[in-house]
């Protein structure tokens, strides 16, 4: 049984459908090219495996390609092995590149992970 | 950095006694038990090789286990790198251990682990720690090399292969 909706209320799906005469909607999520951000890694342990694990798991939630650049090296942001091989030291800069249809929403959580001081147990 | 820069020859274990036989990989409690036994065996081997005092053994085991609880170090492709930092070591030390049957280790790819490299680092050398991890990954991404490593049956064979690792 439907609650709180009158017979004339078409519901969210029908309300959202554009009329035939309306112009094509602007897709705000469609990037023109890759989104790049330069981020300083302030974690005192650098880009260590726990951060890498979290980063790759987050990156895999999105269809966009994720690449991390460090100096002249570039690594697949969805590969733990690739990211370990970057050896990103504390207080250094990396370039995050996200390329794909969901790049605008992927870039924020990925940036946050790289820029986070951690708040973790640094003794282990 | 090369593996032989931090792996302690006398601590190498050609065949772990820890077994994972009859363990259901989905039984998290049983798998945790296997992980703990394997880690204790490797830390004890470093202790026997003189890498730290007997009094620090238990504390180091707990540190490595605590790190493991935060997320598996089984990085897939039959490899795991259990590790921790501990004030009792003045330099990065590690051991390499082989499991003949493979152990359930909650690896990223869900597969058993046959090659373990356990690292214990000083608290204040994050660069060395990261470079050691890189050396492990750079070496172990060569599947043919890992196959040769797994075929080794003695400490000397393993050490000889480590000294002649590809990529340098």
XYZ file of N, CA and C in Angstrom:
876
model
N 0.839 -1.191 0.000
C 0.000 0.000 0.000
C 0.877 1.245 0.000
N 0.600 2.191 -0.948
C 1.384 3.427 -1.029
C 0.964 4.390 0.045
N 1.912 5.074 0.639
C 1.626 6.042 1.687
C 1.969 7.447 1.215
N 1.104 8.418 1.561
C 1.414 9.839 1.409
C 1.566 10.311 -0.021
N 1.017 9.609 -0.971
C 1.143 10.092 -2.349
C -0.238 10.116 -2.991
N -0.625 11.259 -3.556
C -1.951 11.369 -4.155
C -1.974 10.651 -5.487
N -3.135 10.447 -6.003
C -3.275 9.756 -7.294
C -2.633 10.558 -8.420
N -2.505 11.886 -8.198
C -1.950 12.720 -9.278
C -0.439 12.881 -9.189
N 0.097 12.356 -8.101
C 1.552 12.458 -7.955
C 2.206 11.325 -8.736
N 2.948 11.637 -9.786
C 3.519 10.579 -10.621
C 4.705 9.864 -9.969
N 5.234 10.386 -8.857
C 6.386 9.739 -8.226
C 7.690 10.248 -8.809
N 8.777 9.964 -8.131
C 10.077 10.520 -8.510
C 10.508 10.177 -9.925
N 10.272 8.909 -10.344
C 10.745 8.518 -11.668
C 10.076 9.335 -12.761
N 8.753 9.433 -12.685
C 8.038 10.138 -13.751
C 8.317 11.628 -13.699
N 8.464 12.158 -12.473
C 8.745 13.586 -12.347
C 10.078 13.930 -12.986
N 11.021 13.000 -12.907
C 12.363 13.292 -13.386
C 12.486 13.171 -14.899
N 11.510 12.525 -15.532
C 11.628 12.306 -16.972
C 11.458 13.616 -17.727
N 12.404 13.968 -18.612
C 12.292 15.217 -19.361
C 11.239 15.107 -20.450
N 10.625 16.262 -20.772
C 9.658 16.247 -21.869
C 10.412 16.140 -23.180
N 9.697 15.757 -24.233
C 10.353 15.584 -25.538
C 10.931 16.887 -26.058
N 10.303 18.006 -25.661
C 10.751 19.291 -26.188
C 11.952 19.842 -25.419
N 12.226 19.269 -24.233
C 13.296 19.824 -23.394
C 14.656 19.532 -23.995
N 15.643 20.430 -23.803
C 16.997 20.166 -24.300
C 17.642 19.028 -23.527
N 18.638 18.420 -24.112
C 19.351 17.326 -23.437
C 19.957 17.827 -22.138
N 19.813 17.054 -21.057
C 20.337 17.507 -19.773
C 21.864 17.583 -19.797
N 22.387 18.535 -19.057
C 23.839 18.670 -18.936
C 24.312 17.652 -17.915
N 25.269 16.815 -18.288
C 25.788 15.803 -17.349
C 26.996 16.381 -16.625
N 26.746 16.788 -15.417
C 27.821 17.425 -14.653
C 28.951 16.454 -14.316
N 28.605 15.154 -14.336
C 29.615 14.178 -13.927
C 30.534 13.764 -15.071
N 30.250 14.276 -16.279
C 31.065 13.866 -17.410
C 32.282 14.774 -17.547
N 33.468 14.312 -17.170
C 34.643 15.171 -17.265
C 35.149 15.242 -18.698
N 35.848 16.310 -19.002
C 36.412 16.467 -20.331
C 37.667 15.601 -20.451
N 38.442 15.554 -19.412
C 39.673 14.752 -19.413
C 39.966 14.305 -18.011
N 41.150 13.729 -17.777
C 41.479 13.279 -16.425
C 41.535 14.432 -15.423
N 41.148 14.130 -14.203
C 41.274 15.107 -13.129
C 42.605 14.847 -12.433
N 43.405 15.880 -12.299
C 44.717 15.721 -11.646
C 44.789 16.575 -10.398
N 45.368 15.991 -9.363
C 45.595 16.749 -8.131
C 46.980 16.436 -7.588
N 47.657 17.465 -7.173
C 48.951 17.260 -6.505
C 48.703 17.280 -5.005
N 49.151 16.229 -4.338
C 48.828 16.042 -2.920
C 50.114 15.781 -2.132
N 50.230 16.437 -0.997
C 51.380 16.164 -0.111
C 51.015 15.053 0.865
N 51.845 14.027 0.904
C 51.629 12.900 1.828
C 52.259 13.272 3.166
N 51.408 13.565 4.153
C 51.940 14.023 5.445
C 51.969 12.907 6.484
N 51.461 11.727 6.118
C 51.527 10.609 7.057
C 52.999 10.361 7.424
N 53.323 10.310 8.706
C 54.735 10.157 9.096
C 55.362 8.838 8.677
N 54.553 7.869 8.232
C 55.091 6.598 7.731
C 55.130 6.574 6.214
N 54.748 7.685 5.557
C 54.691 7.696 4.104
C 53.490 6.897 3.620
N 53.555 6.504 2.358
C 52.442 5.715 1.795
C 52.712 4.241 2.109
N 52.289 3.824 3.298
C 52.598 2.474 3.771
C 51.446 1.523 3.425
N 51.645 0.211 3.612
C 50.680 -0.765 3.098
C 49.238 -0.602 3.583
N 49.050 -0.174 4.826
C 47.659 -0.016 5.277
C 46.950 1.083 4.493
N 47.677 2.186 4.236
C 47.101 3.275 3.444
C 46.884 2.800 2.001
N 47.856 2.063 1.495
C 47.757 1.563 0.122
C 46.546 0.637 -0.012
N 46.356 -0.217 0.967
C 45.223 -1.146 0.947
C 43.901 -0.371 0.899
N 43.790 0.630 1.764
C 42.567 1.452 1.793
C 42.387 2.200 0.467
N 43.492 2.724 -0.055
C 43.431 3.489 -1.298
C 42.972 2.614 -2.464
N 43.556 1.425 -2.595
C 43.192 0.564 -3.734
C 41.747 0.066 -3.612
N 41.334 -0.254 -2.375
C 39.948 -0.705 -2.201
C 38.973 0.407 -2.574
N 39.310 1.631 -2.222
C 38.457 2.771 -2.572
C 38.473 2.996 -4.082
N 39.659 2.938 -4.674
C 39.779 3.170 -6.120
C 38.974 2.150 -6.920
N 38.926 0.922 -6.419
C 38.218 -0.146 -7.145
C 36.706 0.024 -7.107
N 36.209 0.922 -6.266
C 34.763 1.165 -6.224
C 34.303 1.956 -7.446
N 35.257 2.525 -8.148
C 34.916 3.386 -9.283
C 35.398 2.768 -10.596
N 34.705 3.139 -11.662
C 35.107 2.613 -12.975
C 36.275 3.404 -13.565
N 36.478 4.604 -13.084
C 37.555 5.444 -13.626
C 38.920 4.804 -13.414
N 39.817 5.086 -14.332
C 41.213 4.676 -14.147
C 41.849 5.602 -13.128
N 42.602 5.027 -12.196
C 43.260 5.814 -11.154
C 44.767 5.588 -11.274
N 45.496 6.676 -11.394
C 46.953 6.588 -11.527
C 47.601 7.490 -10.492
N 48.698 7.013 -9.927
C 49.430 7.825 -8.963
C 50.836 8.058 -9.512
N 51.212 9.311 -9.579
C 52.543 9.661 -10.067
C 53.416 10.118 -8.906
N 54.671 9.689 -8.919
C 55.610 10.091 -7.864
C 56.963 10.277 -8.531
N 57.401 11.511 -8.630
C 58.597 11.780 -9.423
C 58.328 11.390 -10.864
N 59.207 10.577 -11.409
C 59.013 10.168 -12.801
C 58.253 8.855 -12.918
N 57.875 8.292 -11.776
C 57.193 6.990 -11.807
C 55.681 7.166 -11.772
N 55.004 6.217 -12.376
C 53.541 6.189 -12.349
C 53.089 4.782 -11.993
N 52.002 4.712 -11.198
C 51.533 3.403 -10.757
C 50.020 3.317 -10.907
N 49.558 2.106 -11.170
C 48.120 1.834 -11.232
C 47.556 1.954 -9.812
N 46.650 2.878 -9.619
C 46.099 3.139 -8.290
C 45.194 2.043 -7.765
N 44.940 1.014 -8.573
C 44.115 -0.103 -8.112
C 44.979 -1.333 -7.819
N 46.298 -1.175 -7.881
C 47.200 -2.307 -7.659
C 48.068 -2.079 -6.422
N 47.892 -2.930 -5.417
C 48.718 -2.843 -4.206
C 50.195 -2.992 -4.568
N 50.494 -3.940 -5.428
C 51.895 -4.207 -5.803
C 52.513 -2.976 -6.463
N 51.787 -2.367 -7.386
C 52.309 -1.184 -8.081
C 52.574 -0.048 -7.107
N 51.639 0.161 -6.189
C 51.770 1.302 -5.274
C 52.896 1.096 -4.262
N 53.102 -0.147 -3.821
C 54.227 -0.404 -2.909
C 55.542 -0.053 -3.613
N 55.587 -0.314 -4.914
C 56.834 -0.067 -5.645
C 57.144 1.413 -5.843
N 56.174 2.284 -5.565
C 56.448 3.730 -5.682
C 57.370 4.228 -4.568
N 57.296 3.599 -3.384
C 58.070 4.039 -2.206
C 57.870 5.536 -1.961
N 56.629 5.902 -1.652
C 56.313 7.317 -1.389
C 56.676 7.641 0.056
N 57.693 8.478 0.213
C 58.217 8.812 1.538
C 57.365 9.898 2.208
N 57.482 10.004 3.541
C 56.728 11.049 4.244
C 57.102 12.435 3.729
N 56.120 13.310 3.756
C 56.303 14.713 3.378
C 56.789 14.863 1.936
N 56.201 14.071 1.045
C 56.527 14.225 -0.370
C 55.230 14.375 -1.163
N 55.362 14.797 -2.409
C 54.172 15.071 -3.223
C 53.921 13.962 -4.237
N 52.643 13.645 -4.388
C 52.235 12.697 -5.419
C 51.207 13.389 -6.322
N 51.083 12.872 -7.523
C 50.066 13.413 -8.440
C 49.011 12.341 -8.666
N 47.812 12.643 -8.210
C 46.680 11.732 -8.393
C 45.992 12.079 -9.703
N 45.762 11.055 -10.534
C 45.071 11.285 -11.798
C 43.908 10.299 -11.878
N 42.714 10.840 -12.036
C 41.528 9.997 -12.136
C 40.860 10.290 -13.470
N 40.632 9.256 -14.236
C 40.147 9.451 -15.603
C 38.980 8.501 -15.888
N 37.805 9.077 -16.038
C 36.652 8.246 -16.363
C 35.360 8.943 -15.984
N 34.246 8.263 -16.234
C 32.941 8.911 -16.038
C 32.650 9.291 -14.590
N 33.178 8.538 -13.620
C 32.890 8.884 -12.224
C 34.072 9.565 -11.531
N 34.960 10.108 -12.332
C 36.146 10.773 -11.769
C 35.803 11.902 -10.788
N 34.818 12.738 -11.085
C 34.532 13.846 -10.153
C 34.117 13.374 -8.761
N 33.467 12.229 -8.686
C 33.087 11.771 -7.345
C 34.166 10.879 -6.729
N 35.022 10.305 -7.556
C 36.082 9.428 -7.028
C 37.245 10.233 -6.452
N 37.478 11.390 -7.017
C 38.702 12.118 -6.666
C 38.721 12.598 -5.212
N 37.563 12.900 -4.656
C 37.544 13.429 -3.281
C 37.972 12.401 -2.237
N 37.321 11.221 -2.185
C 37.760 10.252 -1.176
C 39.203 9.778 -1.377
N 39.637 9.708 -2.626
C 41.020 9.274 -2.877
C 42.016 10.334 -2.405
N 41.666 11.593 -2.636
C 42.514 12.692 -2.149
C 42.595 12.667 -0.636
N 41.450 12.447 -0.025
C 41.378 12.455 1.440
C 42.295 11.382 2.044
N 42.302 10.202 1.435
C 43.153 9.109 1.946
C 44.637 9.484 1.842
N 45.017 10.041 0.700
C 46.431 10.375 0.496
C 46.884 11.522 1.399
N 45.989 12.463 1.647
C 46.356 13.667 2.410
C 46.187 13.491 3.906
N 45.605 12.374 4.301
C 45.299 12.211 5.723
C 46.553 11.979 6.556
N 46.626 12.630 7.722
C 47.748 12.331 8.627
C 47.599 10.961 9.261
N 46.425 10.364 9.121
C 46.232 8.990 9.581
C 45.425 8.872 10.840
N 45.943 9.413 11.933
C 45.265 9.218 13.204
C 45.331 7.764 13.616
N 46.326 7.054 13.076
C 46.427 5.623 13.310
C 47.478 5.336 14.385
N 47.685 4.085 14.664
C 48.709 3.679 15.611
C 50.046 3.616 14.879
N 50.883 4.604 15.097
C 52.143 4.670 14.361
C 53.223 3.772 14.957
N 52.910 3.079 16.035
C 53.954 2.256 16.658
C 54.069 0.885 16.012
N 53.114 0.516 15.155
C 53.193 -0.820 14.547
C 53.260 -0.729 13.031
N 67.525 -1.246 -2.566
C 67.753 -2.212 -1.489
C 67.547 -3.642 -2.016
N 68.394 -4.556 -1.551
C 68.269 -5.962 -1.944
C 67.706 -6.761 -0.778
N 67.102 -7.887 -1.099
C 66.542 -8.733 -0.035
C 67.631 -9.183 0.942
N 68.832 -9.408 0.422
C 69.910 -9.890 1.293
C 70.427 -8.791 2.218
N 69.989 -7.539 2.006
C 70.368 -6.457 2.924
C 69.646 -6.564 4.256
N 68.498 -7.232 4.282
C 67.736 -7.269 5.541
C 67.282 -8.672 5.941
N 67.243 -9.601 5.010
C 66.887 -10.974 5.400
C 68.085 -11.611 6.104
N 67.824 -12.156 7.269
C 68.887 -12.754 8.081
C 69.018 -14.229 7.682
N 70.182 -14.549 7.155
C 70.391 -15.903 6.600
C 70.033 -17.007 7.596
N 70.506 -16.846 8.823
C 70.292 -17.913 9.811
C 68.837 -18.018 10.272
N 68.023 -17.058 9.901
C 66.614 -17.092 10.330
C 65.688 -17.640 9.248
N 66.252 -17.933 8.076
C 65.432 -18.443 6.965
C 64.836 -19.804 7.336
N 63.565 -19.984 7.013
C 62.890 -21.261 7.315
C 62.482 -21.929 5.992
N 63.180 -22.999 5.598
C 62.847 -23.658 4.320
C 61.481 -24.329 4.318
N 61.015 -24.748 5.493
C 59.683 -25.388 5.551
C 59.056 -25.107 6.915
N 58.052 -24.249 6.906
C 57.349 -23.954 8.166
C 56.708 -25.233 8.719
N 56.741 -25.366 10.030
C 56.044 -26.518 10.626
C 54.545 -26.225 10.779
N 54.205 -24.952 10.782
C 52.793 -24.573 10.858
C 52.046 -25.167 9.671
N 50.931 -25.763 9.968
C 50.155 -26.385 8.896
C 48.758 -25.759 8.799
N 48.236 -25.778 7.599
C 46.887 -25.256 7.397
C 45.950 -26.339 6.905
N 46.419 -27.582 7.070
C 45.615 -28.706 6.579
C 44.278 -28.757 7.300
N 43.272 -29.094 6.555
C 41.920 -29.263 7.096
C 41.321 -27.973 7.662
N 41.937 -26.838 7.352
C 41.378 -25.562 7.803
C 40.465 -25.011 6.712
N 39.257 -24.672 7.111
C 38.351 -24.019 6.180
C 38.753 -22.551 6.059
N 39.127 -22.088 4.848
C 39.582 -20.700 4.693
C 38.532 -19.672 5.119
N 37.282 -20.107 5.208
C 36.230 -19.169 5.613
C 36.037 -19.148 7.136
N 36.701 -20.063 7.819
C 36.617 -20.109 9.275
C 37.635 -19.111 9.834
N 37.182 -17.893 10.103
C 38.111 -16.810 10.455
C 38.882 -17.109 11.735
N 38.243 -17.780 12.667
C 38.917 -18.088 13.923
C 40.060 -19.090 13.692
N 39.789 -20.115 12.900
C 40.816 -21.112 12.603
C 41.952 -20.493 11.785
N 41.588 -19.637 10.839
C 42.617 -18.983 10.016
C 43.483 -18.069 10.889
N 42.857 -17.365 11.820
C 43.625 -16.494 12.729
C 44.624 -17.320 13.534
N 44.220 -18.525 13.915
C 45.129 -19.412 14.642
C 46.324 -19.810 13.800
N 46.074 -20.124 12.522
C 47.158 -20.484 11.606
C 48.116 -19.301 11.439
N 47.537 -18.120 11.267
C 48.368 -16.933 11.081
C 49.257 -16.701 12.298
N 48.659 -16.843 13.451
C 49.435 -16.602 14.680
C 50.579 -17.609 14.816
N 50.299 -18.883 14.542
C 51.353 -19.902 14.672
C 52.497 -19.639 13.681
N 52.125 -19.273 12.451
C 53.153 -19.013 11.438
C 53.996 -17.800 11.835
N 53.340 -16.747 12.287
C 54.068 -15.525 12.669
C 54.974 -15.795 13.870
N 54.469 -16.536 14.832
C 55.298 -16.866 16.009
C 56.519 -17.690 15.600
N 56.326 -18.596 14.659
C 57.451 -19.420 14.200
C 58.525 -18.553 13.530
N 58.101 -17.599 12.753
C 59.061 -16.741 12.053
C 59.763 -15.777 13.013
N 59.008 -15.178 13.926
C 59.621 -14.259 14.893
C 60.613 -15.027 15.772
N 60.238 -16.234 16.177
C 61.134 -17.047 17.006
C 62.430 -17.347 16.263
N 62.322 -17.568 14.960
C 63.510 -17.857 14.166
C 64.454 -16.650 14.133
N 63.886 -15.457 14.032
C 64.718 -14.247 14.090
C 65.363 -14.115 15.470
N 64.610 -14.470 16.494
C 65.148 -14.416 17.857
C 66.301 -15.384 18.033
N 66.120 -16.593 17.534
C 67.177 -17.606 17.630
C 68.426 -17.171 16.870
N 68.210 -16.423 15.797
C 69.351 -15.938 14.997
C 70.032 -14.748 15.659
N 69.517 -14.329 16.802
C 70.170 -13.263 17.571
C 69.779 -11.854 17.187
N 68.609 -11.702 16.554
C 68.200 -10.368 16.101
C 67.631 -9.508 17.232
N 67.174 -10.135 18.287
C 66.701 -9.380 19.449
C 66.736 -10.267 20.688
N 66.539 -9.613 21.827
C 66.628 -10.356 23.089
C 65.410 -11.258 23.273
N 65.604 -12.355 23.999
C 64.492 -13.279 24.270
C 63.319 -12.556 24.918
N 63.635 -11.588 25.771
C 62.587 -10.868 26.485
C 61.691 -10.041 25.575
N 62.162 -9.770 24.358
C 61.368 -8.964 23.418
C 60.513 -9.813 22.484
N 60.739 -11.120 22.491
C 60.061 -12.003 21.533
C 58.541 -11.867 21.569
N 57.984 -11.984 22.754
C 56.534 -11.969 22.879
C 55.959 -10.622 22.436
N 56.655 -9.553 22.810
C 56.174 -8.224 22.444
C 56.202 -8.021 20.921
N 57.248 -8.536 20.286
C 57.342 -8.419 18.821
C 56.242 -9.260 18.151
N 56.026 -10.465 18.668
C 54.938 -11.294 18.121
C 53.611 -10.546 18.197
N 53.361 -9.960 19.347
C 52.083 -9.242 19.520
C 51.971 -8.059 18.571
N 53.093 -7.365 18.365
C 53.072 -6.208 17.458
C 52.753 -6.644 16.026
N 53.388 -7.742 15.591
C 53.139 -8.226 14.215
C 51.689 -8.704 14.088
N 51.206 -9.384 15.120
C 49.824 -9.887 15.089
C 48.819 -8.735 15.108
N 49.158 -7.710 15.896
C 48.259 -6.545 15.972
C 48.194 -5.861 14.609
N 49.334 -5.760 13.956
C 49.365 -5.164 12.619
C 48.523 -6.006 11.652
N 48.617 -7.315 11.789
C 47.875 -8.214 10.900
C 46.375 -8.065 11.088
N 45.982 -7.768 12.329
C 44.545 -7.597 12.602
C 43.981 -6.343 11.937
N 44.852 -5.385 11.652
C 44.396 -4.145 11.020
C 44.177 -4.330 9.522
N 44.671 -5.411 8.994
C 44.513 -5.670 7.561
C 45.548 -6.690 7.145
N 45.142 -7.612 6.320
C 46.058 -8.697 5.956
C 47.276 -8.173 5.210
N 48.395 -8.852 5.434
C 49.603 -8.544 4.661
C 49.807 -9.594 3.563
N 48.794 -10.419 3.374
C 48.814 -11.357 2.251
C 48.462 -10.578 1.002
N 49.479 -10.236 0.208
C 49.255 -9.315 -0.909
C 48.893 -10.033 -2.205
N 48.698 -11.341 -2.115
C 48.298 -12.087 -3.303
C 49.486 -12.719 -4.004
N 49.183 -13.547 -5.008
C 50.203 -14.255 -5.804
C 51.098 -15.112 -4.914
N 50.524 -15.694 -3.870
C 51.165 -16.628 -2.919
C 52.124 -15.958 -1.939
N 52.134 -14.617 -1.892
C 53.113 -13.881 -1.076
C 52.431 -13.169 0.094
N 53.086 -13.186 1.263
C 52.636 -12.351 2.393
C 53.849 -11.675 3.010
N 53.621 -10.461 3.509
C 54.718 -9.699 4.133
C 54.271 -9.244 5.522
N 54.178 -10.150 6.491
C 53.844 -9.707 7.848
C 54.951 -8.775 8.348
N 54.583 -7.710 9.034
C 55.611 -6.755 9.450
C 55.149 -5.916 10.622
N 56.108 -5.314 11.256
C 55.805 -4.356 12.305
C 57.054 -3.550 12.606
N 56.836 -2.490 13.354
C 57.966 -1.705 13.855
C 58.111 -2.029 15.324
N 59.370 -2.008 15.767
C 59.565 -2.300 17.185
C 60.856 -1.659 17.674
N 60.819 -1.069 18.855
C 62.006 -0.354 19.350
C 63.184 -1.266 19.685
N 62.972 -2.575 19.742
C 64.062 -3.465 20.151
C 65.083 -3.693 19.039
N 64.743 -3.346 17.791
C 65.718 -3.551 16.707
C 66.340 -2.216 16.298
N 67.633 -2.255 16.054
C 68.336 -1.028 15.664
C 68.400 -0.881 14.155
N 68.191 -1.992 13.471
C 68.131 -1.923 12.008
C 67.047 -2.886 11.519
N 66.628 -2.644 10.281
C 65.604 -3.500 9.686
C 66.108 -4.938 9.575
N 65.325 -5.880 10.080
C 65.683 -7.300 9.939
C 64.467 -8.060 9.402
N 64.752 -9.161 8.760
C 63.646 -9.945 8.217
C 64.028 -11.393 8.024
N 63.010 -12.201 7.832
C 63.260 -13.594 7.502
C 62.356 -14.006 6.349
N 62.762 -15.070 5.677
C 61.929 -15.624 4.611
C 61.561 -17.051 5.022
N 60.301 -17.391 4.903
C 59.842 -18.726 5.265
C 58.963 -19.281 4.144
N 59.133 -20.567 3.891
C 58.320 -21.232 2.868
C 57.338 -22.186 3.525
N 56.151 -22.209 3.002
C 55.180 -23.220 3.427
C 55.037 -24.215 2.280
N 55.203 -25.476 2.572
C 55.133 -26.492 1.519
C 53.714 -26.683 1.002
N 52.737 -26.558 1.887
C 51.352 -26.838 1.494
C 50.539 -25.570 1.239
N 51.088 -24.404 1.638
C 50.347 -23.156 1.521
C 49.439 -22.956 2.722
N 49.412 -21.735 3.230
C 48.606 -21.456 4.419
C 47.508 -20.439 4.108
N 46.328 -20.644 4.691
C 45.293 -19.614 4.534
C 45.732 -18.367 5.295
N 45.692 -17.211 4.643
C 46.227 -15.995 5.280
C 45.342 -14.786 4.977
N 44.114 -15.024 4.592
C 43.170 -13.944 4.254
C 43.758 -13.025 3.175
N 44.456 -13.633 2.229
C 45.129 -12.840 1.194
C 44.148 -12.055 0.336
N 44.658 -10.993 -0.260
C 43.817 -10.133 -1.091
C 43.170 -10.909 -2.227
N 43.871 -11.924 -2.745
C 43.284 -12.708 -3.839
C 42.615 -13.995 -3.356
N 42.576 -14.181 -2.033
C 41.884 -15.348 -1.480
C 42.655 -16.650 -1.587
N 43.852 -16.594 -2.134
C 44.639 -17.816 -2.356
C 45.575 -18.070 -1.161
N 45.992 -19.328 -0.961
C 46.937 -19.614 0.128
C 48.306 -18.981 -0.120
N 49.050 -18.822 0.975
C 50.380 -18.204 0.892
C 51.454 -19.284 1.020
N 52.427 -19.233 0.128
C 53.541 -20.196 0.160
C 54.861 -19.519 0.533
N 54.947 -18.204 0.309
C 56.198 -17.479 0.591
C 55.912 -16.324 1.549
N 56.589 -16.345 2.700
C 56.429 -15.287 3.708
C 57.738 -14.531 3.859
N 57.638 -13.213 3.894
C 58.800 -12.396 4.260
C 58.362 -11.534 5.427
N 58.882 -11.835 6.604
C 58.489 -11.110 7.808
C 59.544 -10.052 8.115
N 59.081 -8.820 8.346
C 59.990 -7.698 8.587
C 59.750 -7.092 9.958
N 60.830 -6.742 10.627
C 60.737 -5.954 11.865
C 61.656 -4.749 11.690
N 61.060 -3.554 11.806
C 61.820 -2.332 11.545
C 61.940 -1.486 12.800
N 62.963 -0.665 12.870
C 63.022 0.326 13.943
C 61.873 1.332 13.782
N 61.546 1.997 14.841
C 60.406 2.920 14.815
C 60.641 4.136 13.919
N 61.906 4.522 13.771
C 62.179 5.842 13.190
C 62.755 5.783 11.779
N 62.576 4.676 11.075
C 63.154 4.599 9.716
C 62.093 4.196 8.700
N 61.105 5.068 8.483
C 60.038 4.703 7.543
C 60.546 4.455 6.126
N 61.621 5.162 5.746
C 62.154 4.987 4.394
C 62.691 3.577 4.181
N 63.457 3.083 5.136
C 64.003 1.729 5.021
C 62.880 0.696 4.941
N 61.856 0.915 5.758
C 60.717 -0.010 5.791
C 60.036 -0.067 4.411
N 59.789 1.105 3.839
C 59.123 1.162 2.534
C 60.015 0.578 1.433
N 61.327 0.820 1.529
C 62.238 0.291 0.499
C 62.344 -1.236 0.586
N 62.251 -1.756 1.804
C 62.281 -3.223 1.955
C 61.021 -3.835 1.347
N 59.883 -3.225 1.595
C 58.634 -3.722 1.000
C 58.722 -3.682 -0.525
N 59.312 -2.600 -1.013
C 59.452 -2.468 -2.474
C 60.356 -3.559 -3.026
N 61.430 -3.861 -2.297
C 62.355 -4.906 -2.749
C 61.647 -6.260 -2.814
N 60.798 -6.516 -1.831
C 60.048 -7.780 -1.830
C 59.126 -7.849 -3.047
N 58.366 -6.790 -3.243
C 57.387 -6.785 -4.341
C 58.079 -6.844 -5.698
N 59.164 -6.064 -5.835
C 59.889 -6.037 -7.116
C 60.430 -7.431 -7.453
N 60.903 -8.124 -6.438
C 61.473 -9.450 -6.671
C 60.382 -10.494 -6.918
N 59.347 -10.435 -6.087
C 58.350 -11.511 -6.118
C 57.327 -11.353 -7.248
N 57.381 -10.253 -7.966
C 56.451 -10.136 -9.097
C 56.921 -11.001 -10.274
N 58.130 -11.495 -10.162
C 58.656 -12.399 -11.181
C 58.205 -13.825 -10.830
N 57.185 -14.296 -11.522
C 56.576 -15.585 -11.165
C 57.544 -16.751 -11.307
N 58.436 -16.657 -12.279
C 59.400 -17.730 -12.474
C 60.360 -17.803 -11.279
N 60.735 -16.624 -10.782
C 61.624 -16.579 -9.612
C 60.923 -17.183 -8.387
N 59.663 -16.858 -8.213
C 58.911 -17.397 -7.069
C 58.816 -18.915 -7.176
N 58.632 -19.412 -8.381
C 58.591 -20.869 -8.583
C 59.912 -21.512 -8.167
N 61.014 -20.870 -8.562
C 62.340 -21.399 -8.177
C 62.511 -21.355 -6.656
N 62.053 -20.273 -6.072
C 62.175 -20.108 -4.617
C 61.404 -21.202 -3.887
N 60.209 -21.455 -4.346
C 59.365 -22.461 -3.688
C 59.936 -23.873 -3.839
N 60.772 -24.055 -4.857
C 61.373 -25.379 -5.075
C 62.594 -25.602 -4.176
N 63.091 -24.536 -3.553
C 64.269 -24.669 -2.675
C 63.894 -25.476 -1.436
N 64.851 -26.295 -0.981
C 64.576 -27.128 0.192
C 65.533 -26.855 1.353
N 66.579 -26.072 1.093
C 67.538 -25.797 2.168
C 67.761 -24.294 2.289
N 68.276 -23.906 3.461
C 68.605 -22.495 3.721
C 69.631 -21.987 2.710
N 70.616 -22.807 2.400
C 71.666 -22.385 1.458
C 71.097 -22.151 0.054
N 70.222 -23.029 -0.372
C 69.604 -22.857 -1.700
C 68.821 -21.545 -1.757
N 68.069 -21.283 -0.699
C 67.268 -20.049 -0.666
C 68.184 -18.829 -0.673
N 69.219 -18.869 0.159
C 70.128 -17.716 0.239
C 70.819 -17.471 -1.108
N 71.239 -18.551 -1.749
C 71.889 -18.425 -3.048
C 70.957 -17.778 -4.075
N 69.702 -18.171 -4.029
C 68.725 -17.591 -4.956
C 68.469 -16.111 -4.625
N 68.428 -15.786 -3.324
C 68.213 -14.382 -2.923
C 69.380 -13.513 -3.397
N 70.574 -14.068 -3.310
C 71.749 -13.297 -3.742
C 71.750 -13.057 -5.249
N 71.069 -13.930 -5.950
C 71.030 -13.803 -7.416
C 69.633 -13.400 -7.906
N 68.926 -12.670 -7.063
C 67.581 -12.230 -7.438
C 67.616 -11.331 -8.665
N 66.605 -11.423 -9.508
C 66.593 -10.587 -10.724
C 66.303 -9.135 -10.380
N 66.647 -8.274 -11.299
C 66.265 -6.869 -11.144
C 67.363 -5.967 -10.652
N 68.564 -6.544 -10.397
C 69.668 -5.659 -9.987
C 70.847 -5.765 -10.942
